[in-house]
Amino acid sequence: MSKVEAILKQLADVAANPKKAMDDYKAETGKGAIGIMPLYAPEELVHATGYLPMGIWGGQKQIAKARTYLPPFACSIMQQIMELQCEGAYDDLAAVLISVPCDTLKCLSQKWKGTSPTIVFTHPQNRPLEAANKFLVEEYKLIKTKLEKVVGATITNSAIEDSIKVYNENRAVMREFVKVAADYPQVIDPIARHAVFKSRMFMEKSKHTALVRELIDEIKASPVQPWDGKKVILTGIMAEPNELLDIFKEFGVAIVADDLAQESRQIRTDVIDGEEGPLYRLAKQWQQFYGCSVATDTKKIRGKMLMDMVAQTEADAVIVCMMKFCDPEEWDYPVYYRQFEEKGIKSLMIEVDQEATAFEQVRTRVQSFVENM
Amino acid sequence: MSITTEGMKAKELLAYYQAKADQDARDAKARGDLVCWSASVAPPEFCVTMGIAMIYPETHAAGIGAKKGALDMLEVADRKGYSIDCCSYGRVNMGYMELLKEQAMTGKTPEVLANSPAAKVPLPDLVITCNNICNTLLKWYENLAVELDIPCIVIDVPFNHTMPIPEYAKAYIADQFRNAISQLEVICGRPFDYKKFQEVKDQTQRSVYQWNRIAKMSSYKPSPLNCFDLFNYMALIVACRSLDYAEITFKKFADELEANLEAGIYAFKGAEKTRVTWEGIAVWPYLGHTFKSLKSLGSIMTGSAYPGLWDLHYDAHDDSLHSMAEAYTRIYINTCLENKVNVLLNIVNGGKCDGIVYHLNRSCKLMSFLNVETAEIIKEKTGLPYVSFDGDQTDPRNFAPAQFDTRVQALAEMMEANLAAAE
């Protein structure tokens, strides 16, 4: 096994078994883990406690118990999370941090079925205003106070500054990884690419950074090879399960960039340096964030952003990974679809349902899309 | 319109002022004045102060639904790529907007628009939105602003995960009010008139006062008011609360109800057998069916939290605007489950209800995804029976009359059994 293969396997193992990653962390550090619900949270505050921030992004369960609490038209990822809550899958978490940037999450924040305490906070949506930053600082102060209670220790500004540095470094290395994955699709296939992203949700970030750094350096030691397959950009909440990504692999489709909430949206903006306190700068990151369906934007630059990404990466098309029953994403679609049509950008919408077990329909659609490209 | 309103009954006033509000907007457009499309619980005080004519897409869409015209608009939205999962008010409105846009660009009225029962309203020059009743209103208005290339004023009222509402949330909202004023000064090209603003706030409070007078009438047993009427009168508390149109109409209706109460005239002519709370938005395309189905069982609606969304009372003389900010953010569906339940409990108790009907609304995730928990807590606290039905506010394809009938029949049986046992 080459070094590249070994690192990819290590990251894929973490992505596939978050419970083990958490247990290993506990054994190593003697500290617990705190759940981070989608889509965005100031993870740095959790990291500063020494606890492990654990991403909560659903699974591949057959929905049964969740049916009691959610009607079928709730989005696929929240159905999964509700099912896992009912099964007690998250009960080892010391707390769960929940943001509420969509109507479904507002409701979910009020009906956690597990035993862990929840910490709920609201992102402001009138983001251009300074008043929004001030509001969010107050929300972050609440989170900090509640986290301190959970872990039984004070979170110092110095610890938060250290965590901000760790996170900025991880975001930077992941942005570099995205470029490397685009240049070396023969080495980083869609499933491996996803595993590198997903593993960062279950690992202490400086360790993840070190592994990805090593991975990048190893890959870049070899020359770039020409790619005769197609190149695409993914947009949406997430592109799971692996069976879906396997279809891209099968038809020689490389993912040269993404705009997925689970992946590149998490690393899009850094926490800026400056004289202001860390909570203010963390709040400012939300103001500077862009291109996501749950971060209000009256100019709706997402379409332009995606078209710029297509130009920069010379992608052949945009694949819309539409989370089933996610209305914020569904509201964005008609606008950027029209913009794509006007500019001649090819796109294909596929449905993402974490519960899915049959992929023949998607396979056929991707196949014919690739053939017609 | 030069008709005199003197001597009109409340119902006539309602129809008159509803039509007049649309006419005002058409006249404004014809004069070259500004028209604003607004979310239903966004503050109209700023635009009305600036003399901008207001149109409310949710009310407009509900009207289209009630007149059986929703499907045509939904099909237009569908062609534009809107998923059936998006709110049907929003889809009807995007369909209508696209048709108006086509008309403006080609000079020809699309056939589907010409044949629509929709009230004729003009395209907006700006939009204002507020997410106190859902975040969908942020997405919908982003799309309106971009597709029409017009300014969008956002009033973001953060979800109150903890009650009471913190001062810093009110300060954030009040800052946005001041920012909206600045935006309007630029859009209108003239300074904001603070004297007029005071009058508009005072007017809004008088409208809200009269609205609340009506709502209180369902506490009497037997009730002179069937709350289904509130679904109709709601059009004016949404669209005209900052004008005297709403105050005049609601005062007349409240006076009529009080007179009826005194004369012993009740909504069901005293034949009410059971009293229910309706939790959720009306099913507009089947408003008549749902009303008749309950009436045939002798079930009168004496509780509904939906019209209470417009109980926007505040201190109109609070220059910090924090009181006004609080009024716009304390909407019960913008608060934690505990507060939401308490508000609904007051509705159930205030209306002396015997049971509750929950609308599991395919179009409204925020008003559906906590129904199970809400229902269980209220059942535990009151012992009252409840049922749930599947529906949709304006997409007629998502409602089955037979299911509704069966559910409310079951509820009536449970309520009657409880009442018999209590006697």
Tab-separated table of C-alpha atoms in Angstrom, chain A:
chain	number	residue	atom	x	y	z
A	1	MET	CA	0.000	0.000	0.000
A	2	SER	CA	1.412	3.382	-0.990
A	3	LYS	CA	1.570	6.246	1.464
A	4	VAL	CA	-1.243	8.002	-0.371
A	5	GLU	CA	-3.398	4.905	-0.163
A	6	ALA	CA	-2.572	4.484	3.509
A	7	ILE	CA	-3.602	8.052	4.387
A	8	LEU	CA	-6.770	7.814	2.311
A	9	LYS	CA	-7.649	4.557	4.026
A	10	GLN	CA	-7.059	6.090	7.444
A	11	LEU	CA	-9.378	9.023	6.619
A	12	ALA	CA	-11.970	6.759	5.027
A	13	ASP	CA	-11.994	4.578	8.155
A	14	VAL	CA	-12.700	7.632	10.319
A	15	ALA	CA	-15.457	8.799	7.945
A	16	ALA	CA	-17.051	5.350	8.011
A	17	ASN	CA	-16.869	4.870	11.775
A	18	PRO	CA	-17.362	8.100	13.712
A	19	LYS	CA	-18.227	6.224	16.910
A	20	LYS	CA	-14.775	4.635	16.978
A	21	ALA	CA	-13.151	8.002	16.224
A	22	MET	CA	-14.972	9.463	19.209
A	23	ASP	CA	-14.115	6.578	21.521
A	24	ASP	CA	-10.444	6.741	20.484
A	25	TYR	CA	-10.405	10.465	21.201
A	26	LYS	CA	-11.953	9.911	24.628
A	27	ALA	CA	-9.416	7.225	25.446
A	28	GLU	CA	-6.551	9.394	24.314
A	29	THR	CA	-7.559	12.683	25.937
A	30	GLY	CA	-9.931	11.723	28.705
A	31	LYS	CA	-12.373	14.276	27.334
A	32	GLY	CA	-15.700	13.785	25.665
A	33	ALA	CA	-17.354	14.948	22.461
A	34	ILE	CA	-19.970	17.569	21.592
A	35	GLY	CA	-22.306	17.156	18.632
A	36	ILE	CA	-22.502	19.785	15.916
A	37	MET	CA	-25.770	19.753	14.006
A	38	PRO	CA	-25.823	20.994	10.393
A	39	LEU	CA	-25.269	23.386	8.907
A	40	TYR	CA	-22.958	25.916	10.571
A	41	ALA	CA	-21.698	26.488	14.087
A	42	PRO	CA	-18.726	28.172	15.740
A	43	GLU	CA	-16.946	24.854	16.222
A	44	GLU	CA	-13.905	26.757	17.415
A	45	LEU	CA	-15.668	27.357	20.747
A	46	VAL	CA	-16.137	23.621	21.215
A	47	HIS	CA	-12.581	22.891	20.137
A	48	ALA	CA	-11.370	25.414	22.716
A	49	THR	CA	-12.883	23.268	25.485
A	50	GLY	CA	-10.709	20.326	24.498
A	51	TYR	CA	-13.813	18.296	23.675
A	52	LEU	CA	-14.116	16.779	20.210
A	53	PRO	CA	-16.627	18.537	17.922
A	54	MET	CA	-18.549	15.729	16.192
A	55	GLY	CA	-20.466	16.501	13.021
A	56	ILE	CA	-24.024	15.132	12.900
A	57	TRP	CA	-24.940	14.548	9.273
A	58	GLY	CA	-27.360	11.620	9.319
A	59	GLY	CA	-26.686	8.083	8.177
A	60	GLN	CA	-28.194	5.405	6.005
A	61	LYS	CA	-30.956	4.119	8.239
A	62	GLN	CA	-34.319	2.831	7.185
A	63	ILE	CA	-36.747	5.339	8.666
A	64	ALA	CA	-39.100	3.775	11.214
A	65	LYS	CA	-39.155	5.438	14.649
A	66	ALA	CA	-38.746	8.951	13.230
A	67	ARG	CA	-42.118	8.585	11.447
A	68	THR	CA	-43.840	9.207	14.770
A	69	TYR	CA	-42.297	12.642	15.063
A	70	LEU	CA	-41.826	13.877	11.516
A	71	PRO	CA	-44.100	13.740	8.494
A	72	PRO	CA	-42.659	12.297	5.268
A	73	PHE	CA	-42.074	15.775	3.827
A	74	ALA	CA	-39.272	16.599	6.274
A	75	CYS	CA	-35.877	16.575	4.576
A	76	SER	CA	-33.985	13.327	4.268
A	77	ILE	CA	-31.068	14.306	6.519
A	78	MET	CA	-33.339	15.368	9.392
A	79	GLN	CA	-35.335	12.153	9.069
A	80	GLN	CA	-32.062	10.263	9.481
A	81	ILE	CA	-30.949	12.367	12.431
A	82	MET	CA	-34.329	11.920	14.119
A	83	GLU	CA	-34.131	8.157	13.578
A	84	LEU	CA	-30.637	8.058	15.096
A	85	GLN	CA	-31.785	10.227	18.020
A	86	CYS	CA	-34.568	7.764	18.726
A	87	GLU	CA	-32.057	4.924	18.680
A	88	GLY	CA	-29.856	6.714	21.209
A	89	ALA	CA	-26.969	7.018	18.744
A	90	TYR	CA	-26.025	10.461	20.016
A	91	ASP	CA	-26.465	9.871	23.737
A	92	ASP	CA	-22.714	9.671	24.409
A	93	LEU	CA	-22.338	13.310	23.410
A	94	ALA	CA	-21.844	15.741	26.298
A	95	ALA	CA	-24.085	18.247	24.489
A	96	VAL	CA	-25.421	19.024	21.028
A	97	LEU	CA	-25.037	22.422	19.386
A	98	ILE	CA	-27.970	23.294	17.118
A	99	SER	CA	-28.254	26.230	14.718
A	100	VAL	CA	-31.628	27.121	13.223
A	101	PRO	CA	-31.115	28.689	9.783
A	102	CYS	CA	-34.157	26.954	8.244
A	103	ASP	CA	-37.709	26.217	9.392
A	104	THR	CA	-37.027	22.506	9.755
A	105	LEU	CA	-34.075	23.125	12.064
A	106	LYS	CA	-36.131	25.581	14.157
A	107	CYS	CA	-38.541	22.728	14.834
A	108	LEU	CA	-35.828	20.078	15.266
A	109	SER	CA	-34.102	22.294	17.847
A	110	GLN	CA	-37.225	21.996	20.000
A	111	LYS	CA	-37.647	18.227	19.843
A	112	TRP	CA	-34.356	16.481	20.506
A	113	LYS	CA	-35.206	12.889	21.433
A	114	GLY	CA	-31.804	11.906	22.772
A	115	THR	CA	-30.551	12.381	26.321
A	116	SER	CA	-27.789	14.936	25.650
A	117	PRO	CA	-28.489	18.561	26.563
A	118	THR	CA	-28.983	20.864	23.575
A	119	ILE	CA	-27.523	24.314	23.027
A	120	VAL	CA	-29.602	26.224	20.492
A	121	PHE	CA	-28.568	29.466	18.818
A	122	THR	CA	-29.838	31.611	15.963
A	123	HIS	CA	-27.815	33.087	13.111
A	124	PRO	CA	-28.891	36.589	12.126
A	125	GLN	CA	-30.025	36.821	8.504
A	126	ASN	CA	-29.753	40.550	7.789
A	127	ARG	CA	-26.066	39.879	7.435
A	128	PRO	CA	-24.770	43.070	5.801
A	129	LEU	CA	-25.579	45.058	8.951
A	130	GLU	CA	-23.146	45.614	11.808
A	131	ALA	CA	-26.120	45.069	14.113
A	132	ALA	CA	-26.164	41.435	12.934
A	133	ASN	CA	-22.576	40.943	14.115
A	134	LYS	CA	-23.458	42.402	17.508
A	135	PHE	CA	-26.463	40.109	17.808
A	136	LEU	CA	-24.408	37.048	16.905
A	137	VAL	CA	-21.715	37.924	19.453
A	138	GLU	CA	-24.437	37.776	22.119
A	139	GLU	CA	-25.612	34.398	20.837
A	140	TYR	CA	-22.022	33.133	20.881
A	141	LYS	CA	-21.620	34.397	24.454
A	142	LEU	CA	-24.628	32.247	25.373
A	143	ILE	CA	-23.095	29.231	23.652
A	144	LYS	CA	-19.816	29.844	25.486
A	145	THR	CA	-21.525	30.067	28.871
A	146	LYS	CA	-23.518	26.898	28.240
A	147	LEU	CA	-20.462	25.013	26.982
A	148	GLU	CA	-18.537	26.062	30.089
A	149	LYS	CA	-21.289	24.582	32.197
A	150	VAL	CA	-21.231	21.330	30.230
A	151	VAL	CA	-17.471	20.855	30.416
A	152	GLY	CA	-17.080	22.396	33.881
A	153	ALA	CA	-14.282	24.758	32.880
A	154	THR	CA	-13.810	28.310	31.638
A	155	ILE	CA	-13.128	28.859	27.959
A	156	THR	CA	-10.411	31.492	27.759
A	157	ASN	CA	-9.946	33.948	24.915
A	158	SER	CA	-6.471	32.559	24.481
A	159	ALA	CA	-7.866	29.046	23.941
A	160	ILE	CA	-10.396	30.378	21.416
A	161	GLU	CA	-7.617	32.213	19.547
A	162	ASP	CA	-5.619	28.982	19.376
A	163	SER	CA	-8.644	27.117	18.054
A	164	ILE	CA	-9.321	29.797	15.446
A	165	LYS	CA	-5.754	29.331	14.222
A	166	VAL	CA	-6.194	25.545	14.067
A	167	TYR	CA	-9.442	25.925	12.119
A	168	ASN	CA	-8.099	28.521	9.695
A	169	GLU	CA	-5.170	26.216	8.956
A	170	ASN	CA	-7.510	23.292	8.381
A	171	ARG	CA	-9.729	25.353	6.055
A	172	ALA	CA	-6.678	26.505	4.100
A	173	VAL	CA	-5.316	22.990	3.683
A	174	MET	CA	-8.748	21.736	2.611
A	175	ARG	CA	-9.022	24.477	-0.015
A	176	GLU	CA	-5.644	23.357	-1.296
A	177	PHE	CA	-6.838	19.753	-1.239
A	178	VAL	CA	-9.810	20.689	-3.442
A	179	LYS	CA	-7.386	21.961	-6.086
A	180	VAL	CA	-5.185	18.907	-5.769
A	181	ALA	CA	-8.188	16.604	-6.102
A	182	ALA	CA	-9.112	18.494	-9.288
A	183	ASP	CA	-5.599	18.133	-10.693
A	184	TYR	CA	-5.206	14.463	-9.760
A	185	PRO	CA	-8.604	12.811	-10.321
A	186	GLN	CA	-6.806	9.542	-11.075
A	187	VAL	CA	-5.596	9.541	-7.460
A	188	ILE	CA	-8.534	11.187	-5.678
A	189	ASP	CA	-11.772	9.687	-6.929
A	190	PRO	CA	-15.170	11.060	-5.789
A	191	ILE	CA	-15.449	8.609	-2.875
A	192	ALA	CA	-11.935	9.336	-1.585
A	193	ARG	CA	-12.543	13.072	-1.971
A	194	HIS	CA	-15.699	12.840	0.096
A	195	ALA	CA	-13.939	10.778	2.779
A	196	VAL	CA	-11.245	13.421	3.175
A	197	PHE	CA	-13.974	16.002	3.750
A	198	LYS	CA	-16.179	13.840	5.931
A	199	SER	CA	-13.347	12.701	8.202
A	200	ARG	CA	-12.716	16.332	9.224
A	201	MET	CA	-16.083	16.249	10.977
A	202	PHE	CA	-14.921	13.493	13.359
A	203	MET	CA	-11.268	14.340	13.942
A	204	GLU	CA	-9.448	16.897	16.005
A	205	LYS	CA	-8.702	19.436	13.318
A	206	SER	CA	-4.935	19.836	13.729
A	207	LYS	CA	-4.548	16.069	13.307
A	208	HIS	CA	-6.729	16.182	10.228
A	209	THR	CA	-4.704	19.094	8.862
A	210	ALA	CA	-1.451	17.192	9.332
A	211	LEU	CA	-2.750	14.119	7.513
A	212	VAL	CA	-4.192	16.113	4.625
A	213	ARG	CA	-0.953	18.113	4.367
A	214	GLU	CA	0.989	14.885	4.089
A	215	LEU	CA	-1.481	13.551	1.552
A	216	ILE	CA	-1.186	16.668	-0.603
A	217	ASP	CA	2.622	16.620	-0.511
A	218	GLU	CA	2.737	12.944	-1.478
A	219	ILE	CA	0.321	13.417	-4.361
A	220	LYS	CA	2.056	16.505	-5.663
A	221	ALA	CA	5.365	14.639	-5.839
A	222	SER	CA	3.992	12.935	-8.960
A	223	PRO	CA	3.315	14.787	-12.205
A	224	VAL	CA	-0.213	15.763	-13.208
A	225	GLN	CA	-1.648	13.360	-15.762
A	226	PRO	CA	-4.122	14.315	-18.482
A	227	TRP	CA	-7.763	13.486	-17.616
A	228	ASP	CA	-9.895	12.233	-20.438
A	229	GLY	CA	-13.082	11.970	-18.431
A	230	LYS	CA	-15.560	14.720	-17.625
A	231	LYS	CA	-15.223	17.354	-14.919
A	232	VAL	CA	-18.098	18.536	-12.774
A	233	ILE	CA	-18.929	20.782	-9.848
A	234	LEU	CA	-21.356	19.557	-7.198
A	235	THR	CA	-23.788	21.912	-5.458
A	236	GLY	CA	-26.279	21.230	-2.673
A	237	ILE	CA	-26.289	20.110	0.945
A	238	MET	CA	-24.354	16.869	0.556
A	239	ALA	CA	-23.520	14.103	-1.910
A	240	GLU	CA	-24.092	10.852	-0.048
A	241	PRO	CA	-24.153	7.892	0.177
A	242	ASN	CA	-21.027	6.450	-1.456
A	243	GLU	CA	-23.190	4.449	-3.877
A	244	LEU	CA	-24.122	7.791	-5.436
A	245	LEU	CA	-20.518	8.908	-5.724
A	246	ASP	CA	-19.607	5.528	-7.154
A	247	ILE	CA	-21.766	6.344	-10.174
A	248	PHE	CA	-19.590	9.361	-10.956
A	249	LYS	CA	-16.528	7.205	-10.615
A	250	GLU	CA	-17.996	4.559	-12.890
A	251	PHE	CA	-18.598	7.047	-15.713
A	252	GLY	CA	-15.239	8.786	-15.410
A	253	VAL	CA	-16.598	11.954	-13.854
A	254	ALA	CA	-14.145	13.962	-11.749
A	255	ILE	CA	-15.327	16.380	-9.083
A	256	VAL	CA	-13.167	19.416	-9.655
A	257	ALA	CA	-14.860	21.651	-7.062
A	258	ASP	CA	-17.946	21.607	-4.899
A	259	ASP	CA	-20.471	23.897	-3.286
A	260	LEU	CA	-21.806	21.365	-0.802
A	261	ALA	CA	-22.812	22.456	2.689
A	262	GLN	CA	-21.085	19.395	4.121
A	263	GLU	CA	-17.888	20.055	2.193
A	264	SER	CA	-16.563	23.293	0.668
A	265	ARG	CA	-19.125	25.616	2.247
A	266	GLN	CA	-17.561	24.612	5.579
A	267	ILE	CA	-14.159	25.873	4.473
A	268	ARG	CA	-15.191	28.812	2.287
A	269	THR	CA	-14.397	31.663	4.662
A	270	ASP	CA	-11.805	32.003	7.396
A	271	VAL	CA	-12.074	33.821	10.675
A	272	ILE	CA	-10.260	37.065	10.012
A	273	ASP	CA	-7.296	38.353	11.991
A	274	GLY	CA	-7.724	41.649	13.777
A	275	GLU	CA	-7.788	43.593	16.963
A	276	GLU	CA	-11.387	42.700	17.809
A	277	GLY	CA	-12.165	39.932	20.279
A	278	PRO	CA	-12.467	36.329	19.061
A	279	LEU	CA	-16.254	36.133	19.437
A	280	TYR	CA	-16.706	39.217	17.267
A	281	ARG	CA	-14.384	37.814	14.611
A	282	LEU	CA	-16.213	34.472	14.678
A	283	ALA	CA	-19.478	36.390	14.194
A	284	LYS	CA	-17.918	38.330	11.350
A	285	GLN	CA	-17.184	35.060	9.563
A	286	TRP	CA	-20.936	34.509	9.198
A	287	GLN	CA	-21.269	37.986	7.699
A	288	GLN	CA	-18.536	37.244	5.165
A	289	PHE	CA	-19.932	33.833	4.248
A	290	TYR	CA	-21.690	33.604	0.876
A	291	GLY	CA	-23.298	31.342	-1.693
A	292	CYS	CA	-25.413	29.171	0.642
A	293	SER	CA	-29.170	28.766	0.592
A	294	VAL	CA	-29.552	29.303	4.363
A	295	ALA	CA	-27.447	32.474	4.491
A	296	THR	CA	-29.780	35.184	3.210
A	297	ASP	CA	-28.519	37.039	0.151
A	298	THR	CA	-30.892	39.456	-1.579
A	299	LYS	CA	-28.467	39.624	-4.529
A	300	LYS	CA	-28.418	35.832	-4.848
A	301	ILE	CA	-24.836	35.500	-6.024
A	302	ARG	CA	-24.869	31.712	-5.841
A	303	GLY	CA	-25.543	31.306	-9.576
A	304	LYS	CA	-22.718	33.667	-10.513
A	305	MET	CA	-20.435	32.013	-7.979
A	306	LEU	CA	-21.097	28.592	-9.521
A	307	MET	CA	-20.533	29.919	-13.034
A	308	ASP	CA	-17.238	31.478	-11.926
A	309	MET	CA	-16.250	28.118	-10.447
A	310	VAL	CA	-17.090	26.438	-13.766
A	311	ALA	CA	-14.860	28.936	-15.597
A	312	GLN	CA	-11.976	28.618	-13.128
A	313	THR	CA	-11.959	24.821	-13.106
A	314	GLU	CA	-12.942	24.356	-16.749
A	315	ALA	CA	-15.733	22.086	-15.561
A	316	ASP	CA	-18.080	20.562	-18.107
A	317	ALA	CA	-21.201	20.852	-15.962
A	318	VAL	CA	-22.777	21.478	-12.585
A	319	ILE	CA	-24.482	18.566	-10.834
A	320	VAL	CA	-27.199	19.715	-8.462
A	321	CYS	CA	-27.380	17.298	-5.530
A	322	MET	CA	-30.846	18.217	-4.331
A	323	MET	CA	-31.497	17.103	-0.777
A	324	LYS	CA	-34.964	15.569	-0.782
A	325	PHE	CA	-37.507	17.991	0.741
A	326	CYS	CA	-34.960	20.742	1.474
A	327	ASP	CA	-36.934	23.843	0.596
A	328	PRO	CA	-34.153	26.449	1.001
A	329	GLU	CA	-32.177	24.604	-1.663
A	330	GLU	CA	-35.278	24.134	-3.780
A	331	TRP	CA	-35.976	27.893	-3.680
A	332	ASP	CA	-32.475	28.673	-5.008
A	333	TYR	CA	-32.695	26.220	-7.878
A	334	PRO	CA	-35.030	28.064	-10.332
A	335	VAL	CA	-32.901	31.220	-10.206
A	336	TYR	CA	-29.496	29.655	-10.822
A	337	TYR	CA	-31.000	27.185	-13.295
A	338	ARG	CA	-32.295	30.132	-15.354
A	339	GLN	CA	-28.878	31.802	-15.123
A	340	PHE	CA	-27.189	28.567	-16.276
A	341	GLU	CA	-29.555	28.305	-19.216
A	342	GLU	CA	-28.895	31.902	-20.226
A	343	LYS	CA	-25.128	31.324	-20.187
A	344	GLY	CA	-25.165	27.844	-21.697
A	345	ILE	CA	-23.924	26.074	-18.556
A	346	LYS	CA	-24.917	22.413	-18.547
A	347	SER	CA	-26.536	21.097	-15.377
A	348	LEU	CA	-28.201	17.977	-14.055
A	349	MET	CA	-30.331	17.741	-10.924
A	350	ILE	CA	-30.259	14.499	-8.970
A	351	GLU	CA	-32.117	13.796	-5.756
A	352	VAL	CA	-30.176	13.039	-2.599
A	353	ASP	CA	-32.012	10.712	-0.251
A	354	GLN	CA	-29.896	9.206	2.499
A	355	GLU	CA	-32.422	6.415	2.904
A	356	ALA	CA	-32.105	5.358	-0.732
A	357	THR	CA	-30.991	1.836	-1.476
A	358	ALA	CA	-31.612	1.734	-5.230
A	359	PHE	CA	-29.563	3.954	-7.519
A	360	GLU	CA	-30.424	2.668	-10.985
A	361	GLN	CA	-32.457	5.725	-11.900
A	362	VAL	CA	-29.673	8.136	-10.948
A	363	ARG	CA	-27.174	5.902	-12.698
A	364	THR	CA	-29.142	6.041	-15.944
A	365	ARG	CA	-29.533	9.806	-15.718
A	366	VAL	CA	-25.845	10.404	-15.024
A	367	GLN	CA	-24.887	8.019	-17.814
A	368	SER	CA	-27.030	9.745	-20.420
A	369	PHE	CA	-25.951	13.170	-19.160
A	370	VAL	CA	-22.277	12.224	-19.543
A	371	GLU	CA	-22.875	10.767	-22.991
A	372	ASN	CA	-24.573	13.963	-24.116
A	373	MET	CA	-21.934	16.268	-22.702
